[in-house]
Short mmCIF file of C-alpha atoms in Angstrom, two decimals:
data_model
loop_
_atom_site.label_atom_id
_atom_site.label_comp_id
_atom_site.label_asym_id
_atom_site.label_seq_id
_atom_site.Cartn_x
_atom_site.Cartn_y
_atom_site.Cartn_z
CA MET A 1 -10.74 22.81 -17.83
CA SER A 2 -12.11 19.67 -16.56
CA GLY A 3 -14.28 18.71 -13.71
CA ARG A 4 -13.59 19.17 -10.01
CA VAL A 5 -11.20 17.08 -8.26
CA LEU A 6 -10.78 17.41 -4.43
CA LEU A 7 -7.43 16.34 -3.21
CA TYR A 8 -7.30 15.02 0.20
CA GLY A 9 -4.05 14.80 1.83
CA ALA A 10 -2.77 18.04 -0.25
CA THR A 11 -0.37 19.15 2.49
CA GLY A 12 1.67 16.13 2.54
CA TYR A 13 4.60 14.86 0.93
CA SER A 14 3.21 13.32 -2.25
CA GLY A 15 -0.15 15.40 -1.99
CA SER A 16 1.56 18.88 -2.39
CA GLU A 17 3.57 18.01 -5.47
CA ILE A 18 0.33 16.48 -7.23
CA ALA A 19 -1.32 19.48 -6.06
CA GLN A 20 1.05 21.83 -7.58
CA ARG A 21 0.64 19.76 -10.94
CA LEU A 22 -3.00 19.71 -11.23
CA VAL A 23 -3.32 23.46 -10.55
CA GLY A 24 -4.54 24.81 -13.86
CA HIS A 25 -5.59 21.56 -15.53
CA VAL A 26 -8.68 20.75 -13.32
CA ASP A 27 -10.93 22.72 -10.97
CA LEU A 28 -8.92 21.82 -7.96
CA VAL A 29 -10.12 22.01 -4.35
CA ILE A 30 -7.34 20.97 -1.66
CA ALA A 31 -8.41 18.99 1.76
CA GLY A 32 -7.34 17.45 4.67
CA ARG A 33 -7.37 17.62 8.38
CA ASN A 34 -4.80 20.55 8.98
CA ALA A 35 -6.73 23.54 8.40
CA GLU A 36 -3.60 25.73 9.12
CA ALA A 37 -1.44 24.16 6.53
CA LEU A 38 -4.41 23.96 3.99
CA GLN A 39 -4.66 27.73 4.34
CA GLU A 40 -1.13 28.24 3.81
CA LEU A 41 -0.85 25.84 0.55
CA SER A 42 -4.30 27.37 -0.50
CA THR A 43 -2.78 31.04 -0.69
CA ARG A 44 0.39 29.44 -2.42
CA LEU A 45 -1.49 27.73 -5.24
CA GLY A 46 -4.55 30.05 -5.26
CA VAL A 47 -7.08 27.40 -5.02
CA PRO A 48 -9.97 26.78 -2.44
CA TRP A 49 -9.57 24.56 0.50
CA ARG A 50 -11.53 22.46 2.95
CA SER A 51 -11.04 20.76 6.24
CA PHE A 52 -12.75 17.78 7.58
CA GLU A 53 -12.37 14.88 9.54
CA LEU A 54 -12.89 11.37 8.38
CA ALA A 55 -15.00 10.10 11.41
CA ASP A 56 -17.48 12.81 10.36
CA THR A 57 -19.27 11.03 7.39
CA ALA A 58 -21.78 14.04 6.98
CA ALA A 59 -19.05 16.36 6.80
CA ALA A 60 -17.24 14.40 4.40
CA THR A 61 -20.11 13.70 1.98
CA ALA A 62 -20.87 17.46 2.30
CA ALA A 63 -17.35 18.62 1.22
CA LEU A 64 -17.69 16.11 -1.83
CA ALA A 65 -21.25 17.11 -2.96
CA ASP A 66 -20.17 19.41 -5.82
CA ALA A 67 -16.79 17.11 -6.52
CA ASP A 68 -16.54 14.94 -9.55
CA VAL A 69 -13.37 12.93 -8.39
CA LEU A 70 -11.76 12.60 -4.97
CA LEU A 71 -8.23 11.91 -5.22
CA ASN A 72 -6.88 10.52 -1.71
CA ALA A 73 -3.09 11.21 -0.78
CA ALA A 74 -3.53 10.61 2.81
CA GLY A 75 -2.10 7.62 4.55
CA PRO A 76 -2.08 5.25 6.01
CA TYR A 77 -4.84 4.06 3.71
CA ALA A 78 -5.65 1.57 5.96
CA ASP A 79 -7.36 4.34 8.19
CA THR A 80 -8.34 6.82 5.36
CA ALA A 81 -9.68 4.79 2.25
CA MET A 82 -12.78 3.17 3.40
CA PRO A 83 -14.30 6.31 5.21
CA LEU A 84 -13.46 8.23 2.32
CA ALA A 85 -14.73 5.59 -0.15
CA HIS A 86 -18.00 5.38 1.91
CA ALA A 87 -18.39 9.11 1.42
CA CYS A 88 -17.89 9.06 -2.19
CA LEU A 89 -20.62 6.60 -2.22
CA HIS A 90 -23.00 8.89 -0.70
CA ALA A 91 -21.78 11.91 -2.79
CA ARG A 92 -21.63 9.98 -6.07
CA THR A 93 -18.28 11.14 -6.58
CA HIS A 94 -15.57 8.88 -8.10
CA TYR A 95 -12.82 7.68 -5.63
CA LEU A 96 -9.01 7.46 -6.36
CA ASP A 97 -6.02 7.02 -4.10
CA ILE A 98 -2.42 6.56 -4.32
CA GLY A 99 -2.14 3.82 -1.65
CA GLY A 100 -0.24 0.32 -1.98
CA GLU A 101 -1.83 -1.35 0.89
CA TRP A 102 -3.13 -4.80 -0.05
CA PRO A 103 -5.78 -5.29 2.33
CA VAL A 104 -7.29 -1.94 1.38
CA PHE A 105 -7.69 -3.01 -2.29
CA ALA A 106 -9.39 -6.12 -1.29
CA ALA A 107 -11.59 -4.18 1.09
CA LEU A 108 -12.61 -2.05 -1.88
CA MET A 109 -12.91 -4.55 -4.15
CA GLU A 110 -15.86 -6.02 -1.79
CA LEU A 111 -17.61 -2.57 -2.64
CA ASP A 112 -17.94 -3.46 -6.47
CA GLU A 113 -21.26 -3.95 -6.54
CA VAL A 114 -22.60 -1.28 -4.42
CA ALA A 115 -20.19 1.29 -6.53
CA GLU A 116 -21.71 0.08 -10.02
CA LYS A 117 -25.13 0.69 -8.41
CA ALA A 118 -24.13 4.19 -7.13
CA GLY A 119 -22.23 5.01 -10.58
CA VAL A 120 -19.31 5.57 -8.85
CA MET A 121 -15.97 4.22 -9.65
CA LEU A 122 -13.53 2.77 -6.98
CA LEU A 123 -9.78 3.33 -8.58
CA PRO A 124 -7.22 2.63 -5.89
CA GLY A 125 -3.53 2.53 -6.96
CA VAL A 126 -2.97 5.43 -9.39
CA GLY A 127 0.64 6.07 -7.71
CA LEU A 128 3.54 3.84 -8.55
CA THR A 129 1.63 0.93 -6.86
CA ILE A 130 -0.04 -0.39 -8.54
CA ALA A 131 -0.39 2.23 -11.63
CA ALA A 132 3.11 1.07 -12.92
CA SER A 133 3.07 -2.69 -12.31
CA ASP A 134 -0.75 -2.89 -13.18
CA CYS A 135 0.58 -1.54 -16.77
CA LEU A 136 3.46 -3.86 -16.87
CA LEU A 137 1.20 -7.15 -16.37
CA ALA A 138 -1.32 -5.99 -18.68
CA ARG A 139 1.35 -5.13 -21.39
CA ALA A 140 2.60 -8.83 -20.81
CA VAL A 141 -0.62 -10.43 -21.43
CA GLU A 142 -1.47 -8.43 -24.60
CA LEU A 143 2.22 -9.74 -25.96
CA TRP A 144 1.66 -13.10 -24.66
CA PRO A 145 -2.30 -13.97 -24.77
CA ASP A 146 -1.57 -17.76 -23.54
CA THR A 147 -0.06 -16.63 -20.35
CA LYS A 148 -0.91 -18.94 -17.38
CA ALA A 149 1.02 -17.35 -14.50
CA LEU A 150 2.90 -13.96 -13.77
CA HIS A 151 5.77 -13.31 -11.59
CA LEU A 152 6.64 -9.77 -11.06
CA GLY A 153 9.85 -8.67 -9.84
CA ILE A 154 10.35 -5.21 -8.13
CA SER A 155 13.80 -3.53 -7.82
CA ARG A 156 14.72 -2.53 -4.24
CA ALA A 157 13.44 0.72 -3.07
CA HIS A 158 16.30 3.70 -2.68
CA ALA A 159 13.76 6.47 -1.66
CA MET A 160 10.91 6.00 1.05
CA SER A 161 9.50 8.51 3.44
CA ARG A 162 8.52 8.32 7.01
CA GLY A 163 4.64 7.74 6.00
CA SER A 164 5.53 5.10 3.43
CA ALA A 165 7.81 3.32 6.00
CA LYS A 166 4.90 3.17 8.61
CA SER A 167 2.24 2.25 6.02
CA ALA A 168 4.90 -0.79 5.08
CA ALA A 169 5.05 -1.87 8.99
CA ARG A 170 1.49 -2.16 9.41
CA LEU A 171 1.39 -4.68 6.67
CA PHE A 172 3.94 -7.06 8.42
CA GLU A 173 2.21 -10.49 8.87
CA ARG A 174 3.69 -14.09 9.63
CA GLY A 175 3.18 -14.90 5.88
CA VAL A 176 3.07 -13.45 2.34
CA ILE A 177 0.39 -13.71 -0.06
CA MET A 178 0.40 -15.07 -3.41
CA ARG A 179 -2.58 -15.93 -6.05
CA GLU A 180 -2.67 -19.72 -7.09
CA ASP A 181 -5.72 -20.84 -9.02
CA GLY A 182 -7.69 -17.51 -8.47
CA GLN A 183 -7.41 -17.70 -4.44
CA LEU A 184 -4.91 -15.80 -2.15
CA GLN A 185 -2.57 -18.05 -0.46
CA ALA A 186 0.00 -17.73 2.27
CA VAL A 187 3.70 -18.49 2.39
CA PRO A 188 6.00 -18.05 4.91
CA LEU A 189 8.33 -15.17 4.95
CA GLY A 190 11.44 -15.64 2.86
CA ALA A 191 9.84 -18.65 1.10
CA ALA A 192 9.84 -19.11 -2.74
CA PRO A 193 12.98 -17.12 -3.55
CA ARG A 194 13.42 -15.97 -7.08
CA SER A 195 15.79 -14.30 -9.25
CA PHE A 196 15.14 -11.52 -11.88
CA ASP A 197 17.24 -9.72 -14.22
CA PHE A 198 16.83 -6.13 -13.77
CA GLY A 199 19.12 -4.93 -16.19
CA GLU A 200 22.70 -5.94 -14.72
CA GLY A 201 22.45 -9.45 -14.39
CA LEU A 202 20.14 -11.82 -12.17
CA ARG A 203 19.46 -10.44 -8.58
CA ASP A 204 17.94 -12.44 -5.69
CA THR A 205 14.57 -11.48 -4.85
CA VAL A 206 11.95 -12.63 -1.95
CA ALA A 207 8.02 -13.08 -2.22
CA MET A 208 6.16 -10.01 -0.89
CA SER A 209 2.62 -9.08 -0.44
CA TRP A 210 1.96 -6.53 -3.04
CA ALA A 211 -1.26 -5.30 -4.08
CA ASP A 212 -1.06 -6.87 -7.41
CA VAL A 213 -1.56 -10.29 -6.14
CA VAL A 214 -5.14 -8.67 -5.17
CA THR A 215 -5.99 -6.83 -8.67
CA GLY A 216 -3.68 -8.76 -11.36
CA GLU A 217 -6.43 -11.30 -12.15
CA LYS A 218 -8.87 -8.50 -12.56
CA THR A 219 -6.70 -6.67 -15.06
CA THR A 220 -5.48 -9.54 -16.81
CA GLY A 221 -7.50 -12.38 -16.06
CA VAL A 222 -4.55 -14.87 -15.19
CA ALA A 223 -5.39 -16.44 -12.06
CA ASN A 224 -1.79 -17.15 -10.89
CA ILE A 225 0.28 -14.50 -9.73
CA SER A 226 3.22 -13.88 -7.31
CA VAL A 227 5.30 -10.49 -6.69
CA TYR A 228 9.02 -10.34 -5.41
CA SER A 229 11.37 -7.66 -4.19
CA GLU A 230 15.08 -7.14 -4.42
CA LEU A 231 16.83 -7.06 -1.09
CA PRO A 232 20.33 -7.16 -0.46
CA TRP A 233 21.60 -10.65 1.35
CA TRP A 234 21.34 -9.02 4.94
CA GLN A 235 17.99 -7.82 4.45
CA ARG A 236 16.84 -11.11 3.11
CA ALA A 237 18.47 -12.63 6.25
CA ALA A 238 16.59 -10.21 8.50
CA TYR A 239 13.40 -10.78 6.43
CA ARG A 240 13.18 -14.45 6.87
CA ALA A 241 14.11 -13.75 10.98
CA SER A 242 11.17 -11.32 11.19
CA GLY A 243 8.96 -14.38 10.10
CA LEU A 244 10.40 -16.66 12.92
CA TYR A 245 9.98 -13.69 15.21
CA ALA A 246 6.33 -13.23 14.09
CA SER A 247 5.42 -17.10 14.44
CA LEU A 248 6.76 -16.87 18.04
CA ALA A 249 5.72 -13.37 19.48
CA GLY A 250 2.90 -12.70 17.00
CA ALA A 251 2.42 -10.56 13.89
CA GLY A 252 1.34 -7.65 16.21
CA ALA A 253 4.56 -7.62 17.99
CA LEU A 254 6.42 -7.30 14.60
CA ARG A 255 4.14 -4.52 13.28
CA LYS A 256 5.16 -2.63 16.50
CA ALA A 257 8.86 -3.37 16.13
CA GLY A 258 8.47 -1.97 12.62
CA ALA A 259 6.40 1.10 13.47
CA ARG A 260 9.34 2.05 15.83
CA MET A 261 11.82 1.82 13.24
CA ALA A 262 9.77 4.00 10.95
CA ASP A 263 9.55 6.72 13.54
CA SER A 264 13.22 7.13 13.01
CA TRP A 265 12.73 7.49 9.26
CA PRO A 266 13.38 10.69 7.35
CA ARG A 267 10.07 12.86 6.82
CA SER A 268 11.09 12.85 3.09
CA PRO A 269 13.67 11.62 1.00
CA GLY A 270 16.28 13.92 -0.39
CA GLU A 271 16.25 15.02 -4.14
CA GLU A 272 19.71 13.45 -4.62
CA THR A 273 18.08 10.14 -3.17
CA ARG A 274 15.08 10.54 -5.38
CA ASN A 275 17.13 11.39 -8.60
CA GLU A 276 19.00 8.08 -8.11
CA GLY A 277 15.72 6.18 -6.94
CA GLU A 278 14.74 4.66 -10.66
CA TYR A 279 12.42 1.69 -10.18
CA VAL A 280 12.87 -1.31 -12.62
CA MET A 281 10.03 -3.73 -12.91
CA VAL A 282 10.55 -7.33 -14.41
CA VAL A 283 7.71 -9.63 -15.25
CA GLU A 284 7.92 -13.17 -16.26
CA ALA A 285 5.05 -14.71 -18.12
CA LEU A 286 4.67 -18.33 -18.25
CA ASP A 287 2.92 -20.33 -21.11
CA PRO A 288 1.00 -23.49 -20.47
CA TRP A 289 4.30 -25.49 -20.82
CA ARG A 290 5.81 -23.05 -18.40
CA ARG A 291 8.08 -21.46 -20.66
CA SER A 292 9.31 -17.71 -19.43
CA ARG A 293 8.85 -14.84 -21.69
CA SER A 294 10.05 -11.46 -19.81
CA LEU A 295 9.27 -7.93 -20.33
CA ARG A 296 10.73 -4.99 -18.45
CA LEU A 297 9.60 -1.52 -17.26
CA LYS A 298 11.90 1.34 -16.02
CA THR A 299 10.24 4.33 -14.04
CA LEU A 300 11.21 7.42 -11.99
CA ASP A 301 11.55 6.97 -8.43
CA GLY A 302 8.49 5.96 -6.55
CA TYR A 303 7.53 9.81 -5.75
CA GLY A 304 8.23 11.09 -8.89
CA THR A 305 6.18 8.33 -10.68
CA THR A 306 3.51 8.67 -8.32
CA VAL A 307 2.68 12.36 -9.03
CA LEU A 308 2.74 11.83 -12.72
CA THR A 309 0.52 8.83 -12.45
CA ALA A 310 -1.80 10.15 -10.21
CA SER A 311 -2.12 13.63 -11.74
CA ALA A 312 -2.58 12.32 -15.05
CA ALA A 313 -5.37 9.58 -13.52
CA ALA A 314 -7.40 12.55 -11.90
CA GLU A 315 -7.63 14.63 -14.55
CA ARG A 316 -8.79 11.99 -16.84
CA VAL A 317 -11.53 10.95 -14.62
CA ALA A 318 -12.47 14.44 -14.21
CA MET A 319 -12.89 14.59 -17.93
CA GLY A 320 -15.23 11.70 -17.82
CA GLN A 321 -13.01 8.43 -18.69
CA ALA A 322 -14.60 6.18 -15.72
CA GLU A 323 -16.55 2.93 -15.36
CA ALA A 324 -18.75 2.41 -12.42
CA GLY A 325 -17.57 -0.26 -9.99
CA PHE A 326 -13.79 -1.34 -8.72
CA ARG A 327 -11.25 -0.70 -11.29
CA THR A 328 -7.84 -0.96 -12.16
CA PRO A 329 -5.63 1.53 -13.86
CA ALA A 330 -4.68 -0.46 -16.93
CA ALA A 331 -8.17 -1.69 -17.14
CA ILE A 332 -9.26 2.00 -17.27
CA PHE A 333 -6.49 3.63 -19.14
CA GLY A 334 -4.78 0.83 -21.02
CA SER A 335 -1.42 -0.70 -20.41
CA ARG A 336 0.34 2.28 -22.23
CA PHE A 337 -0.68 4.76 -19.45
CA ILE A 338 2.53 4.48 -17.66
CA GLU A 339 4.29 5.60 -20.98
CA THR A 340 1.79 8.46 -21.81
CA CYS A 341 2.31 9.74 -18.55
CA GLY A 342 6.07 10.24 -18.92
CA ALA A 343 6.60 8.13 -15.97
CA GLY A 344 8.06 4.81 -17.69
CA VAL A 345 9.29 3.07 -20.72
CA PHE A 346 8.98 -0.65 -21.54
CA GLU A 347 11.95 -2.43 -22.76
CA PRO A 348 12.09 -6.04 -24.06
CA VAL A 349 14.60 -8.64 -22.16
CA THR A 350 17.10 -10.21 -23.97
CA GLY A 351 15.60 -12.89 -26.24
CA VAL A 352 12.20 -11.28 -26.25
CA HIS A 353 10.71 -9.15 -28.93
CA ALA A 354 8.17 -6.91 -27.66
CA ALA A 355 5.88 -4.96 -29.96
#
């Protein structure tokens, strides 16, 4: 068995599935804030548990003292990532999470030098976001090394838990970020529409602030990256209207409205919804003459993908596959990581011959 993994947020929707998959593969300890729920899950899985509050840095550091890896599955990651990352730096424990909130990635990147000196790896985004998309971007640049710009399209989400909806609501802003010439730039909500072929003809998308805009250059070396999400026409209209609302009332009012909507969301998506929730991602790689080459990645639903990629990442890091500093999934595990996990498969888009 490999090293010790402490799974924080083990009683949550994704955390409990990850815990079940890790049992027997790593020396697993489950953790979180709800002692009663942890004790029940501990009994069911036959693994030890620990309860501590994130505000108590000393307690968090002590809980991590004998752990090789921390896997954070407790959102919102805007609240949990930095306290746990700092505890990991004190305890000399590698930090992983399954979050997808782009400001968290940017904040963790600021700790790169500190993490290198501490011998600690900071590896956020080992769930669907960004493990799958990071592998797709990396694979495209392997196929086409002359790539100067990457446009990533993501098919619409079919399954979302209440926790994910709340995390998404907290990211509402007046604009969308893109990477242009190595710098993060903001464009208005609904601007720069683009179409992608997710396998059934072209579909309209809108630009979104995804974490790949923050991390993609580190993985690929490409300085121009934008990300788009498929939405039906009425959601695209509402999305543009929300940008106008934010410009008038402020982003804070938009986030509060989103949070109220998220409260009515189901706690977890049904099994049938998940079974139909396949994601398709398409990357367009532009060469210096702006000629486009495309590659497609099909994955399981977001939660099924996250369970497989996060479990595999934690196990690999526990076995010693780690580098100190801020890292991305494809940079550490390679572009084929998503395939070796059994969570996705690459396929060429018509007219493109992928190796």
